[in-house]
JSON list of C-alpha atoms and ligand atoms in Angstrom, two decimals:
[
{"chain": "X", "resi": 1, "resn": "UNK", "atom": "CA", "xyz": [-27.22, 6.60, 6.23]},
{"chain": "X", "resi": 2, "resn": "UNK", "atom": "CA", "xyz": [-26.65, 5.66, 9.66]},
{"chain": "X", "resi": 3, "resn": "UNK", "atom": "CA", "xyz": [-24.01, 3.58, 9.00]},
{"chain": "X", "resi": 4, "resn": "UNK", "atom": "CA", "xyz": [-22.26, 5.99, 6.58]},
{"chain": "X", "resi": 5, "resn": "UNK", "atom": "CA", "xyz": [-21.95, 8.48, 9.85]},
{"chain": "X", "resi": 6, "resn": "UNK", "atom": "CA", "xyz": [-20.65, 6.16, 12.07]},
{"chain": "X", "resi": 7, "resn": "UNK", "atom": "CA", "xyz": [-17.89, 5.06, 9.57]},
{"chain": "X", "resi": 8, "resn": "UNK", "atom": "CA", "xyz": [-17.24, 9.10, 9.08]},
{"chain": "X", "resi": 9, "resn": "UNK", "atom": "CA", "xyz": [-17.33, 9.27, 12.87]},
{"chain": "X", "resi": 10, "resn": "UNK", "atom": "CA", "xyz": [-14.71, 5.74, 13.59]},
{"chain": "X", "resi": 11, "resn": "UNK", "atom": "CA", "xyz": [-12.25, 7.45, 10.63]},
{"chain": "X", "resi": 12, "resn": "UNK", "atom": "CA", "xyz": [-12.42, 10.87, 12.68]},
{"chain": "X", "resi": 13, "resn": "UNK", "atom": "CA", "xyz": [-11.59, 9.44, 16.30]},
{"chain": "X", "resi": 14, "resn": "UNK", "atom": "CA", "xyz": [-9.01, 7.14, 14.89]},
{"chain": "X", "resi": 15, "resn": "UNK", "atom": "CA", "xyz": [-7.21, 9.91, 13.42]},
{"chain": "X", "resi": 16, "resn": "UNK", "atom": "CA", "xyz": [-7.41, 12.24, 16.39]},
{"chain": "X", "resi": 17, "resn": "UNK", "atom": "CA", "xyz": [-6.23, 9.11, 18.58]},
{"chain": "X", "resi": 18, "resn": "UNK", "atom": "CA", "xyz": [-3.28, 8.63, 16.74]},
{"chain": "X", "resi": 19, "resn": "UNK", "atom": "CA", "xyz": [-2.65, 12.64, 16.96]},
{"chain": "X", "resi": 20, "resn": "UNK", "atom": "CA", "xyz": [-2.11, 13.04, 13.05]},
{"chain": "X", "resi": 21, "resn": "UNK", "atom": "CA", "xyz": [-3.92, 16.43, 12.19]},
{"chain": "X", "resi": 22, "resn": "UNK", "atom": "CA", "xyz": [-3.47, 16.23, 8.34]},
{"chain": "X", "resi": 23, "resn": "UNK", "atom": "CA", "xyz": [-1.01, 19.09, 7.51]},
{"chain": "X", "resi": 24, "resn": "UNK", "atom": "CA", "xyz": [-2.27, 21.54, 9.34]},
{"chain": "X", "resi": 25, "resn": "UNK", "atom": "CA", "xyz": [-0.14, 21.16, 12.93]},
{"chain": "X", "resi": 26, "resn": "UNK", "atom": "CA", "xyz": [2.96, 19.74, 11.28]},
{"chain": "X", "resi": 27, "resn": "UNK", "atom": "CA", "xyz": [6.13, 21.86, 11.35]},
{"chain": "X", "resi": 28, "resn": "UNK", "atom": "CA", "xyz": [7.97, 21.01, 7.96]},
{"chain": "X", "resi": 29, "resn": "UNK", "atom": "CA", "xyz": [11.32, 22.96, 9.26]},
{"chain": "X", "resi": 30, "resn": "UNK", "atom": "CA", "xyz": [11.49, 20.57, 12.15]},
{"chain": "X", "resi": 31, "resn": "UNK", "atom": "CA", "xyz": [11.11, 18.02, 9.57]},
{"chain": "X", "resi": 32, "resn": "UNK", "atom": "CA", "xyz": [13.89, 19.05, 7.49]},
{"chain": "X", "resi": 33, "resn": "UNK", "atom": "CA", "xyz": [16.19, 19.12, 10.99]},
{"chain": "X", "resi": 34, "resn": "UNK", "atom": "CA", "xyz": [14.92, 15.17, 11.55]},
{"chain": "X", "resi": 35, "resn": "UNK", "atom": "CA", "xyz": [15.59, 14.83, 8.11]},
{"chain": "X", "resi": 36, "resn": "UNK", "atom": "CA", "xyz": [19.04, 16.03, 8.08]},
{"chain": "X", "resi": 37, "resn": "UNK", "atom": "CA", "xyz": [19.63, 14.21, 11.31]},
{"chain": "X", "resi": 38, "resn": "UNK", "atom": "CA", "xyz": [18.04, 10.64, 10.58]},
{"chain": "X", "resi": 39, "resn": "UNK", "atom": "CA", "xyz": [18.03, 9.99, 7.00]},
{"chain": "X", "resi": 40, "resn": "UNK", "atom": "CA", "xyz": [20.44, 11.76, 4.64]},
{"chain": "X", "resi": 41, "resn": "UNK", "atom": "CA", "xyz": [22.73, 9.00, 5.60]},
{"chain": "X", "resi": 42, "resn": "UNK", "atom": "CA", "xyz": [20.88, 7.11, 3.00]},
{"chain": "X", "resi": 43, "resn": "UNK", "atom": "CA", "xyz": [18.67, 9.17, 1.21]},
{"chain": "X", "resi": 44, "resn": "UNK", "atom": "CA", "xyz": [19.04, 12.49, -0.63]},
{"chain": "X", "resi": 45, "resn": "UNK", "atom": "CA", "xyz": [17.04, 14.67, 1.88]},
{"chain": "X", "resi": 46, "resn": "UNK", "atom": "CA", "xyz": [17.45, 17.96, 0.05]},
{"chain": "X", "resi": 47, "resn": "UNK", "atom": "CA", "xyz": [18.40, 19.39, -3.20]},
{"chain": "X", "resi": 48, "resn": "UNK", "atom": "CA", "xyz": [21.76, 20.46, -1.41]},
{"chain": "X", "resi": 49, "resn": "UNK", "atom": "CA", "xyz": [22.73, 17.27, -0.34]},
{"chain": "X", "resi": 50, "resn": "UNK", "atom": "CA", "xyz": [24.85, 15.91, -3.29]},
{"chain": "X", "resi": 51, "resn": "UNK", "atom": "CA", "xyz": [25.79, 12.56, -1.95]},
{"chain": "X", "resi": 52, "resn": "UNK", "atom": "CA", "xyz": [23.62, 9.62, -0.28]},
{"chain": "X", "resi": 53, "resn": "UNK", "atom": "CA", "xyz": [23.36, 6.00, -1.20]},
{"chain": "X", "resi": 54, "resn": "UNK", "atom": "CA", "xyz": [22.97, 4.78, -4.96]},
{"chain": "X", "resi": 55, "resn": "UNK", "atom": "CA", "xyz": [19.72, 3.00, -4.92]},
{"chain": "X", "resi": 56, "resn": "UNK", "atom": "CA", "xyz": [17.55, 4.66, -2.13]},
{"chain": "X", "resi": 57, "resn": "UNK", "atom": "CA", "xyz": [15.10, 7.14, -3.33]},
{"chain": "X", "resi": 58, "resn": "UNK", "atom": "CA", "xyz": [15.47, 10.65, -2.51]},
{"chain": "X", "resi": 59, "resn": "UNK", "atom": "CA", "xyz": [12.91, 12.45, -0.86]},
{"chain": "X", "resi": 60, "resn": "UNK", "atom": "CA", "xyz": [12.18, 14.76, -3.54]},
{"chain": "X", "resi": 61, "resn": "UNK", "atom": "CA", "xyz": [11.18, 11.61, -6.09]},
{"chain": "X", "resi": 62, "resn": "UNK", "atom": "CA", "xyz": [9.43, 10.19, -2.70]},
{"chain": "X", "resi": 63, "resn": "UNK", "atom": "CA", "xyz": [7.27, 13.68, -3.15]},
{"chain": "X", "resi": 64, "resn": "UNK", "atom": "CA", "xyz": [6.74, 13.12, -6.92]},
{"chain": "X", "resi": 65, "resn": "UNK", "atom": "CA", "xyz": [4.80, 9.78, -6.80]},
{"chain": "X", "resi": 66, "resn": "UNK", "atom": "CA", "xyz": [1.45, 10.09, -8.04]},
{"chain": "X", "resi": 67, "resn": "UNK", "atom": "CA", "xyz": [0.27, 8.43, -4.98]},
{"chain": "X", "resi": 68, "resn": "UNK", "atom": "CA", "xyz": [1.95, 10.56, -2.58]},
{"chain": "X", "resi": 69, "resn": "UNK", "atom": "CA", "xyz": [0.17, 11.76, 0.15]},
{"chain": "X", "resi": 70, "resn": "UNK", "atom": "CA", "xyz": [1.41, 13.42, 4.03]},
{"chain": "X", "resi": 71, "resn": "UNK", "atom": "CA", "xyz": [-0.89, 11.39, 5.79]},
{"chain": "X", "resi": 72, "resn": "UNK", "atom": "CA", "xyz": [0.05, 8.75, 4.32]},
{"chain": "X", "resi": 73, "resn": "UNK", "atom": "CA", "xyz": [3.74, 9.30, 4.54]},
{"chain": "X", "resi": 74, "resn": "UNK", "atom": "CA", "xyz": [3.98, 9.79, 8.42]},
{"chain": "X", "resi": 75, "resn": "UNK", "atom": "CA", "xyz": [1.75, 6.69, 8.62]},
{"chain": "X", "resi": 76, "resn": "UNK", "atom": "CA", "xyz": [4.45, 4.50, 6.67]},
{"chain": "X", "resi": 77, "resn": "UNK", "atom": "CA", "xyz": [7.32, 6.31, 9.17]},
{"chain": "X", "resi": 78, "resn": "UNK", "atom": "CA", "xyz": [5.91, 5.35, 12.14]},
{"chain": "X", "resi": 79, "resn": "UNK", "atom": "CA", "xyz": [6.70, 1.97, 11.25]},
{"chain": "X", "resi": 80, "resn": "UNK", "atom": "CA", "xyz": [10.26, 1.66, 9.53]},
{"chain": "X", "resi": 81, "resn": "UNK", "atom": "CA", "xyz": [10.87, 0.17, 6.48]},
{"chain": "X", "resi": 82, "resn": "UNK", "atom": "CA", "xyz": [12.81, -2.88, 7.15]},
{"chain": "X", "resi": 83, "resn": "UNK", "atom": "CA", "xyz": [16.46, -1.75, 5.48]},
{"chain": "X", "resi": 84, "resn": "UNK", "atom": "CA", "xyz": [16.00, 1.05, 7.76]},
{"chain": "X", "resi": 85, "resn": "UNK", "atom": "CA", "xyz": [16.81, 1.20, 11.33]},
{"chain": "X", "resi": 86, "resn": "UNK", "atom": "CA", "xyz": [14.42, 1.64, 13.00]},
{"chain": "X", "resi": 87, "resn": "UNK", "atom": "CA", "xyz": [13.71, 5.00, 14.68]},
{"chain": "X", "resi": 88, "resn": "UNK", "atom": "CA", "xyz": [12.20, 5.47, 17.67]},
{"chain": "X", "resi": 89, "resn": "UNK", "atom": "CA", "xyz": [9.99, 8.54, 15.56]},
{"chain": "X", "resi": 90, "resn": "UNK", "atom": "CA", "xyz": [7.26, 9.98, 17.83]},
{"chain": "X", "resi": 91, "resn": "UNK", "atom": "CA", "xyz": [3.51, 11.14, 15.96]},
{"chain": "X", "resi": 92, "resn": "UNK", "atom": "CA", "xyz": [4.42, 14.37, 15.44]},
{"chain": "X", "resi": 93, "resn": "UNK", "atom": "CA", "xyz": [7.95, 14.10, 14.19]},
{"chain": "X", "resi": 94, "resn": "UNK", "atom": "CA", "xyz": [6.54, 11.43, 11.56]},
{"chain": "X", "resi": 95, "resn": "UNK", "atom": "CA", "xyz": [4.28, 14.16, 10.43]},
{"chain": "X", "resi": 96, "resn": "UNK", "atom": "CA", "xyz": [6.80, 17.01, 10.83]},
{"chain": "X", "resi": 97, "resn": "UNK", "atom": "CA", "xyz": [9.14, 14.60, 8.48]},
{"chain": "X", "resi": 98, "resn": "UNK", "atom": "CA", "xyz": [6.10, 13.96, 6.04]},
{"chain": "X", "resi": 99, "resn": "UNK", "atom": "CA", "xyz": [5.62, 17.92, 5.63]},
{"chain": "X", "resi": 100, "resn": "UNK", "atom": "CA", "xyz": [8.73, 18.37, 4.97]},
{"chain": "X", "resi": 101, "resn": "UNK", "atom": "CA", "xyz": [8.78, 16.00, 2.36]},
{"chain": "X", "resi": 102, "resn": "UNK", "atom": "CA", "xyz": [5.54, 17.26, 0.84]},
{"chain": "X", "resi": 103, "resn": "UNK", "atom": "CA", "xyz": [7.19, 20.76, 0.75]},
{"chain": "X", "resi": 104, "resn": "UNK", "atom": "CA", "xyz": [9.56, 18.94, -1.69]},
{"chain": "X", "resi": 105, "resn": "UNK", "atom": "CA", "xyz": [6.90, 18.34, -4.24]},
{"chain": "X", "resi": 106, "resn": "UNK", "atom": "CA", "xyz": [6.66, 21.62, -6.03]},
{"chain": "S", "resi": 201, "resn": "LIG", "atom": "C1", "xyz": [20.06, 2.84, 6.56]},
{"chain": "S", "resi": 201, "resn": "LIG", "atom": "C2", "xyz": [19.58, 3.55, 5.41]},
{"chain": "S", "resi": 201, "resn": "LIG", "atom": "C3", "xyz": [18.28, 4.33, 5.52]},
{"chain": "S", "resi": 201, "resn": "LIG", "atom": "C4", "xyz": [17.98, 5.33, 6.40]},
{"chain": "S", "resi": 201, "resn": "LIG", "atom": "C5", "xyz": [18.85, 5.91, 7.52]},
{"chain": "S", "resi": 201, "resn": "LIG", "atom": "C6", "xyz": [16.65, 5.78, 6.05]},
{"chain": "S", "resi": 201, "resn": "LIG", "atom": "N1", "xyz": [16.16, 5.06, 4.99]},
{"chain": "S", "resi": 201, "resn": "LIG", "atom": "FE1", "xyz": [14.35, 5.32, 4.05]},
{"chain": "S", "resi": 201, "resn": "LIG", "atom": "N2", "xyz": [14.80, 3.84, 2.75]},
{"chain": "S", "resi": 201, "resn": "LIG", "atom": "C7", "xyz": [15.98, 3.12, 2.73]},
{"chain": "S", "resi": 201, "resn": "LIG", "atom": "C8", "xyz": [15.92, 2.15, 1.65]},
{"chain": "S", "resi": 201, "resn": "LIG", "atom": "C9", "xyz": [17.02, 1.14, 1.28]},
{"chain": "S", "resi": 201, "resn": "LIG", "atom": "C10", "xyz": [14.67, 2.33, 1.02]},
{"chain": "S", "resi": 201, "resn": "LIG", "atom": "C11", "xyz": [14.12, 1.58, -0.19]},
{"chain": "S", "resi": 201, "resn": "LIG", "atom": "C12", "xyz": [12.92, 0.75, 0.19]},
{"chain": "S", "resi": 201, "resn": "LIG", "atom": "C13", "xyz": [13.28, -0.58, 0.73]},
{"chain": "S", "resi": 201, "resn": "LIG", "atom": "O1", "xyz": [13.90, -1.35, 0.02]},
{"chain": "S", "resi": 201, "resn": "LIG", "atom": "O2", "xyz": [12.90, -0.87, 1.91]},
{"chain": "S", "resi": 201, "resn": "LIG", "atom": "C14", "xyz": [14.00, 3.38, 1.73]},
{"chain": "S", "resi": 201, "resn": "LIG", "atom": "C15", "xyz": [12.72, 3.84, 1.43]},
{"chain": "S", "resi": 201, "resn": "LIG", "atom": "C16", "xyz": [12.10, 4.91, 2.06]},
{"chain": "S", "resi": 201, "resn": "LIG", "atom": "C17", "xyz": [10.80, 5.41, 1.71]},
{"chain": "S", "resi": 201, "resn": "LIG", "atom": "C18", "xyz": [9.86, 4.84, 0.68]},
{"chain": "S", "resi": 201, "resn": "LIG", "atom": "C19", "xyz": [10.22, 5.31, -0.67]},
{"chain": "S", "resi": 201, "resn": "LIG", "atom": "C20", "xyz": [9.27, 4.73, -1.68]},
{"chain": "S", "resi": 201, "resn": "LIG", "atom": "O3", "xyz": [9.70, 3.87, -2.42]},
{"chain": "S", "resi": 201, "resn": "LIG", "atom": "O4", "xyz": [8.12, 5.15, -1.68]},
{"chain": "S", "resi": 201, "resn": "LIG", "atom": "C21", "xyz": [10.56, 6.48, 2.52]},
{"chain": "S", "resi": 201, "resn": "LIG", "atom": "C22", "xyz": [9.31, 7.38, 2.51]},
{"chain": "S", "resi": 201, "resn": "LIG", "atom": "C23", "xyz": [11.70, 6.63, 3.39]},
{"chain": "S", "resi": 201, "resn": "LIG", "atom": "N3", "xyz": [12.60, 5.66, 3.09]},
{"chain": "S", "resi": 201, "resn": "LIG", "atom": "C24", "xyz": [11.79, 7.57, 4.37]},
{"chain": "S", "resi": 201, "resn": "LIG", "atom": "C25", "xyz": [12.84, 7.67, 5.27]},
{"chain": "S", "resi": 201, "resn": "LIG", "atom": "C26", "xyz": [12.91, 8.64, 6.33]},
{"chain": "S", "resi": 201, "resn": "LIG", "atom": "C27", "xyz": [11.86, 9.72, 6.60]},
{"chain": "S", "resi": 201, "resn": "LIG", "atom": "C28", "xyz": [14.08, 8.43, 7.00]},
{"chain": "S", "resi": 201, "resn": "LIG", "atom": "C29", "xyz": [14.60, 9.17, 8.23]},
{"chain": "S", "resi": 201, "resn": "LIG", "atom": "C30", "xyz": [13.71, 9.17, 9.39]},
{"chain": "S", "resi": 201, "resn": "LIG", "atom": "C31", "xyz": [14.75, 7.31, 6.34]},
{"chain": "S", "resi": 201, "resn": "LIG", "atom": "N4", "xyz": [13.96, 6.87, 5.30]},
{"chain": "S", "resi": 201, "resn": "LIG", "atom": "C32", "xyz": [15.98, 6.80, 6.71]},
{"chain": "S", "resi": 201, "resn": "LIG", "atom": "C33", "xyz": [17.06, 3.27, 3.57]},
{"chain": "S", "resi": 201, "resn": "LIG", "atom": "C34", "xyz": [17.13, 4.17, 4.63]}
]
């Protein structure tokens, strides 16, 4: 038991150190800004967008994956993917960015 609360407890402060509230705090219409900013150079950051590069995956299929989750998400942003440049994103944009994206997944 004691060691099952102290994992609980570790998990807890290392999310609230690395200032990722799940959900909650993040502003998905700033996201869509970054969004339309950083990435729809290469991927298809909106249903508007009707152009972006052939075989990057749009957000909205990013959404769709069965495995998809926001937390997640702004975890993988905060360190680029290497074809990507890398982006100097701070916590809460990478979250902002993932809500937006999960807003995609209706
Ligand atoms: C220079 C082009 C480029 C830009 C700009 C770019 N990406 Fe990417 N992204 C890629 C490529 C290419 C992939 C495919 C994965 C790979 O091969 O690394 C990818 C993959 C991803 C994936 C993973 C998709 C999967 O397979 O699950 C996510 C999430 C993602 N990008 C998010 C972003 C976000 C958010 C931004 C803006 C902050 C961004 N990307 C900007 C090129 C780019």
């Amino acid at each position: 038991m004691r060691t099952t609360a102290r994992r609980i407890w570790l998990l807890l402060a290392t999310v609230a150190s690395l200032g990722i509230s799940p959900a909650l705090a993040a502003d998905a219409d700033h996201g869509a800004d970054l969004a339309r900013r950083w990435c729809a150079g290469c991927h298809l950051v909106s249903s508007s967008q009707t152009q972006a590069s052939a075989d990057v995956p749009s957000f909205a299929s990013v959404a769709r994956k069965p495995d998809f989750s926001p937390e997640k998400l702004a975890f993988f942003l905060l360190d680029p993917h290497p074809k990507m440049p890398n982006f100097p994103l701070s916590r809460t944009e990478a979250a902002d960015i993932a809500a937006y994206i999960a807003s995609l997944r209706k």
